[in-house]
XYZ file of C-alpha atoms in Angstrom:
675
model
C 21.712 -41.083 6.285
C 18.558 -41.630 4.223
C 16.203 -38.916 2.934
C 13.580 -39.539 5.646
C 16.162 -39.095 8.396
C 17.351 -35.845 6.809
C 13.829 -34.455 6.652
C 13.174 -35.440 10.262
C 16.384 -33.820 11.487
C 15.616 -30.699 9.478
C 12.157 -30.530 11.029
C 13.575 -30.884 14.536
C 16.124 -28.149 13.899
C 13.427 -25.841 12.539
C 11.277 -26.458 15.602
C 14.222 -25.734 17.897
C 15.251 -22.570 16.087
C 11.683 -21.316 15.917
C 11.143 -21.975 19.612
C 14.322 -20.130 20.516
C 13.453 -17.204 18.231
C 9.896 -16.943 19.536
C 11.191 -16.689 23.081
C 13.205 -13.628 22.080
C 10.417 -11.866 20.209
C 9.048 -9.039 22.279
C 6.081 -7.981 20.211
C 3.060 -10.049 19.088
C 2.652 -7.969 15.904
C 6.169 -8.569 14.604
C 6.131 -10.085 11.096
C 7.029 -13.728 10.703
C 10.749 -14.389 10.947
C 12.734 -16.547 8.489
C 12.783 -19.491 10.897
C 9.042 -19.143 11.506
C 8.471 -19.164 7.737
C 10.604 -22.297 7.505
C 8.613 -23.849 10.331
C 5.331 -23.121 8.543
C 6.755 -24.634 5.373
C 7.788 -27.828 7.166
C 4.479 -28.244 9.007
C 2.389 -27.619 5.886
C 4.483 -29.905 3.699
C 4.197 -32.688 6.276
C 0.411 -32.242 6.255
C 0.143 -33.199 2.585
C 0.980 -36.672 1.219
C 3.432 -35.109 -1.222
C 4.873 -31.651 -1.684
C 4.666 -32.043 -5.455
C 2.367 -29.382 -6.947
C 2.154 -27.676 -3.528
C 2.691 -23.922 -3.796
C 2.599 -21.220 -1.126
C 0.695 -18.112 -2.226
C 0.365 -16.317 1.080
C 2.013 -16.795 4.451
C 1.498 -14.094 7.038
C 1.032 -13.425 10.706
C -2.369 -14.480 12.000
C -2.667 -11.560 14.347
C -4.019 -12.128 17.854
C -7.470 -10.740 18.453
C -7.465 -7.031 19.165
C -8.622 -7.365 22.817
C -5.696 -9.726 23.451
C -3.226 -7.220 22.060
C -4.697 -4.364 24.069
C -4.653 -6.379 27.298
C -1.043 -7.380 26.656
C -0.100 -3.759 26.000
C -1.933 -2.551 29.089
C -0.201 -5.060 31.330
C 3.202 -4.236 29.858
C 2.653 -0.518 30.434
C 1.546 -0.992 34.037
C 3.459 -1.815 37.178
C 1.762 -5.183 37.606
C 3.274 -8.391 36.310
C 3.096 -8.348 32.487
C 0.769 -10.802 30.813
C 2.437 -13.469 28.646
C 2.721 -12.665 24.974
C -0.244 -13.981 22.958
C 0.509 -17.192 21.019
C 2.151 -16.748 17.621
C 0.125 -18.063 14.715
C 0.564 -18.022 10.949
C -2.080 -18.031 8.244
C -1.224 -19.642 4.912
C -2.989 -19.955 1.573
C -1.604 -22.784 -0.544
C -2.525 -24.490 -3.797
C -2.551 -28.270 -3.978
C -3.973 -30.299 -6.843
C -5.597 -27.188 -8.369
C -7.404 -26.307 -5.132
C -6.826 -23.411 -2.739
C -6.505 -24.285 0.939
C -6.392 -22.056 4.022
C -4.225 -23.294 6.887
C -3.682 -21.785 10.325
C -0.521 -22.891 12.120
C 0.192 -22.479 15.843
C 3.891 -21.644 16.001
C 4.190 -22.295 19.725
C 2.757 -25.832 19.601
C 4.056 -26.535 16.069
C 0.655 -27.761 14.990
C -2.078 -27.031 12.485
C -5.030 -25.344 14.166
C -7.443 -25.331 11.252
C -7.757 -26.068 7.547
C -10.336 -24.956 5.025
C -10.884 -25.594 1.339
C -11.749 -22.521 -0.721
C -14.956 -23.167 -2.632
C -15.828 -19.601 -3.686
C -14.823 -17.426 -6.602
C -11.372 -16.026 -7.152
C -7.828 -17.244 -6.684
C -4.917 -16.341 -4.412
C -2.287 -13.875 -5.570
C 0.295 -14.927 -8.098
C 3.716 -16.060 -6.919
C 6.935 -14.855 -8.487
C 7.913 -18.483 -9.047
C 4.947 -19.387 -11.226
C 5.157 -16.080 -13.088
C 8.787 -16.818 -13.939
C 7.924 -20.270 -15.287
C 4.875 -19.061 -17.237
C 6.802 -16.209 -18.845
C 9.264 -18.707 -20.376
C 6.630 -20.930 -22.018
C 6.289 -18.901 -25.237
C 9.938 -19.483 -26.124
C 9.288 -23.183 -26.711
C 5.961 -22.536 -28.470
C 6.207 -22.759 -32.251
C 3.574 -20.109 -33.131
C 5.426 -17.621 -30.930
C 8.716 -18.440 -32.617
C 7.042 -17.772 -35.952
C 5.771 -14.417 -34.652
C 9.294 -13.367 -33.719
C 10.671 -14.581 -37.042
C 7.994 -12.642 -38.932
C 9.091 -9.472 -37.155
C 12.798 -10.172 -37.585
C 13.490 -10.109 -33.844
C 16.381 -11.692 -31.968
C 14.858 -14.238 -29.586
C 17.616 -13.721 -27.014
C 16.546 -10.081 -26.602
C 12.860 -10.839 -25.987
C 11.498 -10.661 -22.417
C 8.010 -11.807 -21.412
C 5.836 -11.100 -18.378
C 2.537 -12.299 -16.869
C -0.597 -10.195 -16.586
C -3.828 -10.989 -14.768
C -6.958 -10.965 -16.926
C -9.785 -10.214 -14.485
C -13.344 -11.449 -14.855
C -15.832 -10.400 -17.508
C -18.959 -12.369 -16.734
C -17.676 -15.869 -17.513
C -19.536 -18.665 -15.748
C -16.462 -20.743 -15.038
C -12.900 -19.516 -14.895
C -9.446 -21.030 -14.564
C -6.209 -19.600 -13.208
C -5.300 -18.135 -16.570
C -3.000 -15.196 -17.252
C -1.890 -13.393 -20.390
C 1.799 -13.456 -21.269
C 2.931 -10.426 -23.255
C 6.434 -9.783 -24.492
C 8.894 -6.945 -25.073
C 12.034 -6.359 -27.078
C 14.846 -5.239 -24.783
C 17.475 -4.928 -27.524
C 19.799 -1.949 -26.727
C 17.826 -0.769 -23.675
C 16.882 -1.778 -20.148
C 13.524 -0.071 -20.655
C 11.763 -3.157 -21.969
C 8.254 -1.792 -21.255
C 8.934 0.933 -23.829
C 9.272 -1.683 -26.602
C 6.165 -3.894 -26.546
C 5.409 -6.585 -29.135
C 1.922 -5.289 -29.755
C -0.713 -7.745 -30.976
C 1.041 -10.841 -29.622
C -0.201 -12.578 -26.473
C -0.305 -16.092 -25.044
C -2.846 -17.393 -22.542
C -1.295 -19.609 -19.868
C -3.111 -21.919 -17.450
C -1.059 -21.544 -14.258
C -2.325 -24.784 -12.707
C -1.401 -26.907 -15.729
C 1.445 -24.531 -16.621
C 0.821 -24.680 -20.343
C -0.250 -22.363 -23.133
C -3.980 -22.738 -23.793
C -4.467 -19.844 -26.192
C -2.459 -17.644 -28.528
C -3.016 -14.522 -30.625
C -0.910 -12.745 -33.206
C -3.507 -10.329 -34.523
C -1.427 -7.720 -36.310
C 2.067 -6.353 -36.801
C 2.997 -2.822 -35.792
C 6.509 -1.385 -35.498
C 8.341 -2.127 -32.286
C 9.151 1.314 -30.835
C 12.808 2.226 -31.228
C 15.247 1.842 -28.353
C 16.767 5.280 -28.872
C 15.774 7.688 -26.134
C 14.367 5.009 -23.809
C 17.422 4.321 -21.631
C 17.383 5.557 -18.021
C 20.532 4.034 -16.494
C 23.020 6.738 -15.538
C 25.916 4.657 -16.836
C 24.332 4.515 -20.294
C 23.315 8.161 -20.649
C 25.437 10.550 -22.680
C 26.120 14.290 -22.166
C 24.830 16.905 -21.918
C 23.443 16.229 -18.442
C 20.787 18.106 -16.502
C 21.277 20.912 -13.965
C 24.086 20.317 -11.498
C 23.391 20.390 -7.775
C 25.922 21.326 -5.165
C 26.757 18.768 -2.508
C 24.454 18.452 0.479
C 25.525 17.073 3.839
C 23.135 15.561 6.382
C 24.327 14.988 9.930
C 22.777 14.500 13.358
C 24.550 15.335 16.548
C 24.706 12.169 18.650
C 23.150 9.931 16.005
C 19.490 9.242 15.174
C 16.845 10.936 17.269
C 14.693 7.816 17.314
C 15.108 4.408 18.907
C 14.225 1.115 17.275
C 13.651 -2.032 19.305
C 13.021 -4.718 16.714
C 9.996 -3.349 14.878
C 8.920 -0.933 17.627
C 9.893 2.703 17.102
C 10.008 5.613 19.547
C 10.656 9.163 18.406
C 9.995 12.540 19.987
C 6.434 12.174 21.337
C 5.443 9.170 19.145
C 5.501 5.400 19.683
C 4.445 2.966 16.952
C 5.117 -0.454 15.445
C 6.292 -1.190 11.882
C 5.015 -4.466 10.428
C 5.212 -6.228 7.079
C 2.880 -8.437 5.065
C 3.571 -10.171 1.756
C 0.317 -8.806 0.356
C -0.172 -5.429 2.080
C 3.445 -4.372 2.435
C 3.994 -1.896 5.304
C 1.666 -2.003 8.313
C 1.758 0.757 10.929
C 0.262 -0.266 14.267
C -0.251 0.973 17.811
C 0.591 4.607 17.125
C 0.303 6.658 20.286
C 1.447 10.179 21.122
C 2.720 11.628 24.389
C 0.549 14.481 25.659
C 2.802 16.909 27.519
C -0.081 18.454 29.428
C -1.637 15.157 30.482
C 1.783 13.550 31.029
C 0.892 10.275 29.330
C 0.746 8.530 25.963
C -2.616 8.573 24.216
C -3.813 6.137 21.557
C -4.408 7.352 18.018
C -4.112 4.579 15.394
C -4.436 0.858 16.101
C -3.556 -0.176 12.557
C -3.116 1.340 9.106
C -2.150 -0.213 5.767
C -3.048 -0.400 2.058
C -5.321 -3.429 1.494
C -5.670 -2.738 -2.223
C -4.433 -0.638 -5.133
C -6.766 -0.719 -8.142
C -5.242 0.285 -11.503
C -7.707 0.142 -14.417
C -6.427 1.068 -17.887
C -8.851 2.701 -20.281
C -8.253 0.856 -23.554
C -11.233 -1.438 -24.368
C -9.573 -3.171 -27.341
C -8.822 -6.885 -27.497
C -5.192 -6.481 -26.393
C -5.886 -4.207 -23.429
C -9.453 -4.457 -22.096
C -8.462 -6.846 -19.289
C -5.691 -4.586 -17.937
C -7.491 -3.693 -14.724
C -5.017 -4.664 -12.040
C -5.369 -5.191 -8.304
C -1.759 -4.702 -7.295
C -2.105 -6.013 -3.736
C -4.539 -8.889 -4.171
C -3.161 -10.151 -7.485
C 0.551 -9.343 -7.359
C 1.372 -8.723 -3.684
C 2.348 -5.182 -2.700
C 4.642 -6.624 -0.031
C 6.483 -9.207 -2.096
C 6.953 -6.498 -4.750
C 8.812 -4.202 -2.353
C 12.248 -3.162 -3.581
C 15.523 -2.940 -1.700
C 15.965 0.750 -0.953
C 19.134 2.436 -2.157
C 20.910 4.463 0.556
C 21.466 8.143 -0.349
C 18.990 8.020 -3.256
C 15.821 6.385 -1.962
C 16.598 7.498 1.591
C 18.849 10.190 3.112
C 22.195 9.465 4.820
C 20.645 9.548 8.289
C 18.233 6.688 7.535
C 18.107 3.365 9.353
C 16.949 0.269 7.482
C 14.832 -2.805 8.217
C 14.846 -6.011 6.176
C 11.689 -7.947 5.325
C 11.056 -11.635 4.634
C 8.265 -13.428 2.818
C 7.583 -17.020 1.786
C 8.445 -17.881 -1.808
C 6.307 -20.209 -3.882
C 8.025 -23.232 -2.320
C 7.634 -21.807 1.197
C 11.276 -20.894 1.733
C 12.021 -17.416 3.123
C 12.953 -14.700 0.646
C 14.824 -11.676 1.970
C 14.187 -8.096 0.880
C 17.242 -6.239 2.144
C 16.617 -2.623 3.187
C 12.875 -3.029 2.649
C 12.074 -0.110 4.995
C 13.953 3.034 5.800
C 13.242 5.266 8.772
C 14.653 8.764 8.984
C 14.183 12.174 10.519
C 13.196 14.690 7.889
C 14.181 18.335 8.042
C 13.301 20.073 4.798
C 13.315 23.650 6.008
C 9.594 23.571 6.783
C 8.072 25.803 9.433
C 6.278 24.137 12.354
C 4.728 27.423 13.487
C 5.569 31.099 13.464
C 4.209 34.600 14.048
C 5.484 38.130 13.612
C 3.787 40.763 15.746
C 4.127 44.408 14.694
C 1.103 45.909 16.461
C 2.895 46.511 19.761
C 4.339 50.053 19.724
C 8.107 50.271 19.284
C 8.498 46.508 19.167
C 8.628 43.732 16.603
C 8.248 40.201 17.935
C 9.038 37.211 15.765
C 8.832 33.628 16.964
C 9.377 30.687 14.600
C 9.986 26.961 15.003
C 11.484 24.696 12.367
C 9.647 21.493 11.651
C 11.119 18.013 11.963
C 9.244 14.796 11.277
C 9.902 11.059 11.241
C 9.317 9.150 8.000
C 8.823 5.424 7.420
C 9.314 4.709 3.713
C 8.997 1.766 1.332
C 9.011 1.416 -2.445
C 6.930 -1.278 -4.108
C 7.695 -2.015 -7.752
C 4.703 -3.753 -9.292
C 5.722 -4.469 -12.872
C 6.342 -1.165 -14.628
C 5.293 1.162 -11.797
C 7.259 2.117 -8.678
C 5.163 3.307 -5.733
C 6.806 5.327 -2.957
C 4.799 5.020 0.270
C 5.567 7.289 3.240
C 4.129 7.335 6.734
C 5.219 10.636 8.284
C 4.798 11.395 11.974
C 4.892 15.018 13.132
C 5.358 16.411 16.661
C 2.085 18.337 16.373
C 0.163 15.047 16.335
C -0.393 14.858 12.569
C 0.177 11.686 10.575
C 0.827 12.448 6.917
C 0.542 9.599 4.432
C 2.392 10.216 1.195
C 2.248 8.426 -2.150
C 4.662 8.865 -5.037
C 4.119 7.365 -8.494
C 7.155 6.833 -10.691
C 8.645 4.173 -12.953
C 7.484 3.338 -16.485
C 4.112 4.061 -18.054
C 1.859 1.355 -19.436
C 2.797 1.747 -23.106
C 1.180 0.532 -26.313
C 2.899 0.325 -29.674
C 1.179 1.997 -32.609
C 1.747 3.241 -36.137
C 1.615 6.958 -35.337
C 4.510 9.402 -35.063
C 2.484 12.645 -34.974
C -0.946 13.579 -33.647
C -1.951 14.847 -37.121
C -2.079 11.203 -38.245
C -4.603 10.184 -35.587
C -8.198 9.902 -36.848
C -9.663 7.713 -34.074
C -9.577 7.304 -30.319
C -6.211 5.833 -29.327
C -7.181 5.705 -25.627
C -4.052 7.550 -24.588
C -1.410 10.129 -25.459
C 1.130 9.818 -28.262
C 4.280 10.435 -26.220
C 6.989 9.227 -28.629
C 7.251 7.700 -32.085
C 5.002 4.624 -32.286
C 4.415 4.881 -28.512
C 1.095 5.546 -26.763
C 0.779 6.103 -23.022
C -2.610 4.600 -22.153
C -5.003 6.554 -19.909
C -5.393 4.895 -16.517
C -6.197 5.364 -12.839
C -4.550 4.561 -9.520
C -6.883 4.066 -6.546
C -5.132 3.555 -3.195
C -7.501 2.247 -0.535
C -6.320 2.677 3.060
C -7.467 0.740 6.109
C -7.391 3.110 9.106
C -8.408 1.639 12.444
C -8.350 4.812 14.522
C -8.664 4.354 18.277
C -8.950 7.910 19.533
C -8.204 7.577 23.246
C -9.848 4.141 23.176
C -11.793 1.796 20.936
C -15.278 3.329 21.299
C -15.377 5.997 18.591
C -17.904 7.688 16.318
C -17.752 9.134 12.819
C -18.878 12.758 12.501
C -19.616 14.750 9.364
C -19.284 18.466 10.037
C -20.955 20.132 7.083
C -20.282 23.786 6.297
C -23.621 25.360 5.445
C -24.491 28.833 4.233
C -26.927 30.806 6.376
C -28.804 33.856 5.122
C -28.983 36.736 7.612
C -32.669 37.482 8.241
C -32.454 40.682 10.285
C -31.016 44.120 9.599
C -28.639 44.353 12.533
C -25.659 43.769 10.237
C -24.838 44.786 6.681
C -23.800 41.186 5.987
C -26.278 39.080 4.040
C -24.823 35.656 4.774
C -22.278 33.584 6.653
C -21.430 29.907 6.974
C -21.698 27.732 10.034
C -20.977 24.146 11.004
C -23.773 21.589 11.241
C -22.521 18.273 12.562
C -24.150 14.896 12.275
C -22.982 11.618 13.766
C -23.226 8.573 11.525
C -25.326 5.910 13.215
C -24.973 3.138 10.618
C -22.647 2.201 7.775
C -25.005 3.731 5.205
C -24.693 7.105 6.927
C -20.918 7.034 6.509
C -20.649 6.349 2.765
C -19.238 9.584 1.389
C -18.099 10.952 -1.932
C -15.894 13.921 -1.272
C -16.624 17.246 -2.895
C -20.404 16.915 -2.958
C -20.579 19.490 -0.176
C -17.990 21.328 1.968
C -17.425 19.309 5.096
C -14.939 18.018 7.619
C -14.789 14.329 8.434
C -13.820 13.340 11.956
C -13.392 10.286 14.106
C -14.183 11.299 17.676
C -14.368 9.701 21.067
C -17.885 10.608 22.215
C -17.081 9.529 25.764
C -14.279 12.027 26.327
C -14.245 15.782 26.020
C -11.739 18.575 26.278
C -11.884 21.118 29.104
C -13.956 23.317 26.813
C -16.452 20.514 26.225
C -15.455 19.568 22.671
C -15.317 15.916 21.675
C -11.723 14.853 21.169
C -10.905 13.501 17.755
C -8.866 13.330 14.567
C -10.005 14.566 11.196
C -9.257 13.338 7.705
C -7.686 15.910 5.399
C -8.215 14.186 2.035
C -5.765 14.020 -0.824
C -6.437 14.179 -4.578
C -10.128 13.765 -5.353
C -10.471 11.354 -8.270
C -13.498 9.116 -8.377
C -13.972 6.085 -10.664
C -15.326 6.989 -14.091
C -16.227 3.436 -15.110
C -19.880 2.463 -15.099
C -21.000 0.647 -11.951
C -22.052 -2.389 -14.000
C -18.715 -2.644 -15.816
C -17.016 -5.832 -14.691
C -13.792 -4.240 -13.371
C -15.850 -1.786 -11.327
C -18.025 -4.584 -9.932
C -14.829 -6.173 -8.613
C -13.607 -2.795 -7.350
C -16.916 -1.570 -5.912
C -15.014 -0.552 -2.770
C -13.936 2.544 -4.765
C -17.551 3.617 -5.390
C -17.254 5.843 -2.322
C -14.216 7.783 -1.141
C -14.968 7.045 2.509
C -16.587 4.088 4.225
C -16.854 3.331 7.939
C -17.454 -0.174 9.289
C -17.479 -1.745 12.739
C -14.179 -3.446 13.499
C -14.126 -7.056 12.359
C -10.846 -8.959 12.258
C -11.934 -10.944 9.190
C -12.740 -7.791 7.186
C -9.232 -6.940 6.110
C -8.963 -7.131 2.321
C -11.341 -4.680 0.589
C -11.338 -6.672 -2.635
C -11.781 -10.021 -0.904
C -9.366 -12.704 0.222
C -9.149 -14.141 -3.301
C -8.862 -11.312 -5.824
C -7.452 -12.890 -8.973
C -10.454 -13.450 -11.280
C -12.801 -12.482 -8.426
C -16.404 -11.447 -9.062
C -16.919 -8.713 -6.498
C -18.903 -10.895 -4.084
C -16.512 -10.492 -1.131
C -15.701 -6.783 -0.984
C -16.169 -3.862 1.358
C -19.228 -2.892 -0.687
C -20.807 -6.277 0.075
C -19.915 -6.266 3.785
C -21.479 -2.826 4.223
C -24.861 -3.931 2.933
C -25.592 -5.204 6.432
C -25.722 -1.555 7.479
C -24.381 -2.260 10.956
C -24.344 0.256 13.779
C -21.161 2.318 14.053
C -21.961 4.959 16.664
C -19.785 4.748 19.779
C -18.259 1.508 18.499
C -14.844 0.202 17.596
C -14.815 1.413 13.973
C -12.570 1.315 10.906
C -12.279 4.170 8.418
C -11.612 3.150 4.802
C -10.330 5.938 2.585
C -9.600 5.764 -1.147
C -7.279 8.314 -2.708
C -7.253 8.343 -6.479
C -5.265 9.652 -9.437
C -6.589 9.982 -12.979
C -3.454 9.735 -15.106
C -3.400 11.323 -18.541
C 0.157 10.560 -19.674
C 2.302 13.307 -21.171
C 5.656 13.400 -22.928
C 7.454 14.381 -19.726
C 6.440 10.989 -18.301
C 8.688 9.273 -20.869
C 10.970 7.301 -20.837
C 10.803 7.179 -17.036
C 8.258 9.146 -15.069
C 9.230 11.936 -12.647
C 7.549 11.227 -9.330
C 3.916 12.324 -9.155
C 3.077 12.941 -5.504
C -0.084 13.020 -3.464
C -1.191 12.244 0.037
C -3.566 12.878 2.882
C -3.379 13.721 6.556
C -4.818 12.610 9.862
C -4.873 15.731 12.033
C -5.765 16.121 15.724
C -8.966 18.074 16.279
C -9.686 19.103 19.887
C -7.527 16.137 20.864
C -5.106 18.380 22.753
C -6.083 21.210 25.070
C -3.963 23.629 23.049
C -1.102 23.711 20.566
C 0.913 20.596 21.493
C 4.163 21.996 20.045
C 4.004 25.420 21.675
C 6.965 24.498 23.891
C 8.823 22.510 21.232
C 12.120 24.168 20.356
C 13.851 24.110 17.000
C 16.718 21.606 16.738
C 20.065 23.094 17.606
C 22.570 23.957 14.928
C 25.237 21.298 14.491
C 28.724 22.725 14.270
C 31.072 21.468 11.568
C 34.772 20.937 12.271
C 37.031 23.672 10.887
C 34.033 25.671 9.735
C 32.566 28.967 10.861
C 29.107 30.271 10.135
C 28.765 33.752 8.729
C 25.718 35.937 9.291
């Protein structure tokens, strides 16, 4: 059998497997399966004259248009004959002969629907494959060998990694990255032992070193005290915890059909994207009084995470990362560890993405889903005003959590989507992992006579000041697509008559945003509530039904607006933006973020100042953290948590969990409870 015959047979098998798999898929928003990824790979490779120098940088589901999805859902929820599932398509960004190409593949007809050459600024996100190759180049580069020899370092203990370098006004740019190295000798915490002052510049297209610096020699921080592996730590150990058991009578309280989840009064879909990571779609809640499910969130995900470090020196000024658009928040997701990352009652979902050669890569246990009971109170009241009687009613709170962890280089990000029976959706973020560390000559703050752009957290070790800006895409569909954005400002009113001893009070003055410009908001400028309402539907009392945003940590960018990193990240200039729904407006930093110039961002789209009143709208919310490192963050950082909430506001006629009972106590064999 010759090579051509083998390729042809492989292609036929892929087509057959994909066709069979597609017929069994129930949901049009399910992420691409391994066989679909293989099918895309085969079709794209056959499109080019040779697969040499062909790399896959993004392969994801090309979602059907929103009206198609809603019609399909409506027909499947009705008694009439269901509509056929919308065609499955994939969108791919590949590099071939130093050019980026966009390809749309129809998975049902096994054909290419469209192709487009990228002529604008920016590059697709880096692949793990090319990063691995680039990080090995210094070891065969003579100047680098001399640098190691000069420092007396064992080459076998040196580890290198790739870092994006942004854009700083250059007229023409290449796909260059910096390669910086670390000394892992006697520790797994390589980021704690940087080779400061040494960096190579690598052209990823030519895969060669095109620049090199060894500007100065500073001590490599010692390995002692940097280890975090339990097997390597020595006594004494921290406080001991008694054993905790988690059990559920009859198994999990939720059902999972593929990627569709039902729990308590919630239905939603869990998706995955190599760039965005987790995608929550089609969240609806059952209204006990109305006896039907009601739409809340069409889609929510993190399109970008901007992490600018605050050291302007030659070795650090470019460290202004876009973790989704440059590195891929999805492909960086870690396999979750049962019992540590997730409780014993968790269920897990795997994820798959296309590697640099197009073949599927599996992330085992990429998601965990679990019911959370942390002893929280859902509602309670004690009444003592009734004579001779004390009434106490309390309900324990239970919620459902969808969790992932994305490890982008040194940082680990814990992302939670938490659904509560009262209609709230809480979005949690946890920051842990290793700080961005710089080696220096200092061992005590008394020695410091200049700005070191960070905190001295250990001998010869500086934790650099930095930010984390999480931008969320929230396509709320409150009881339908036609929604409006309302700012309810709390304003002080002076009492002008003498009928009351009070001199003032506050009241609510609401205004509906008519255009995008009206909805650009920096939180904290005035007390207000921000709501997405359905202006076409009202409660029995006449209030517009809606959901309000309860913001998380308020941390706005402190970089100047004309600083190059901030130009690229202008979508963080406001905490809240609202735009009309547009399928193509998905990535706040642009489709091509690496070395981008800020000409395809949310800030640019919004200049059109489109109408948003009583329209299908998208709320973009950025939650930020200013991080001033401290010694407790070293050698590994205890989780720093934050989050925000989407909370029903006049959506229900009354408390939706009034009749929700606390979960029953589960009896343990051979055990008795004592009161």
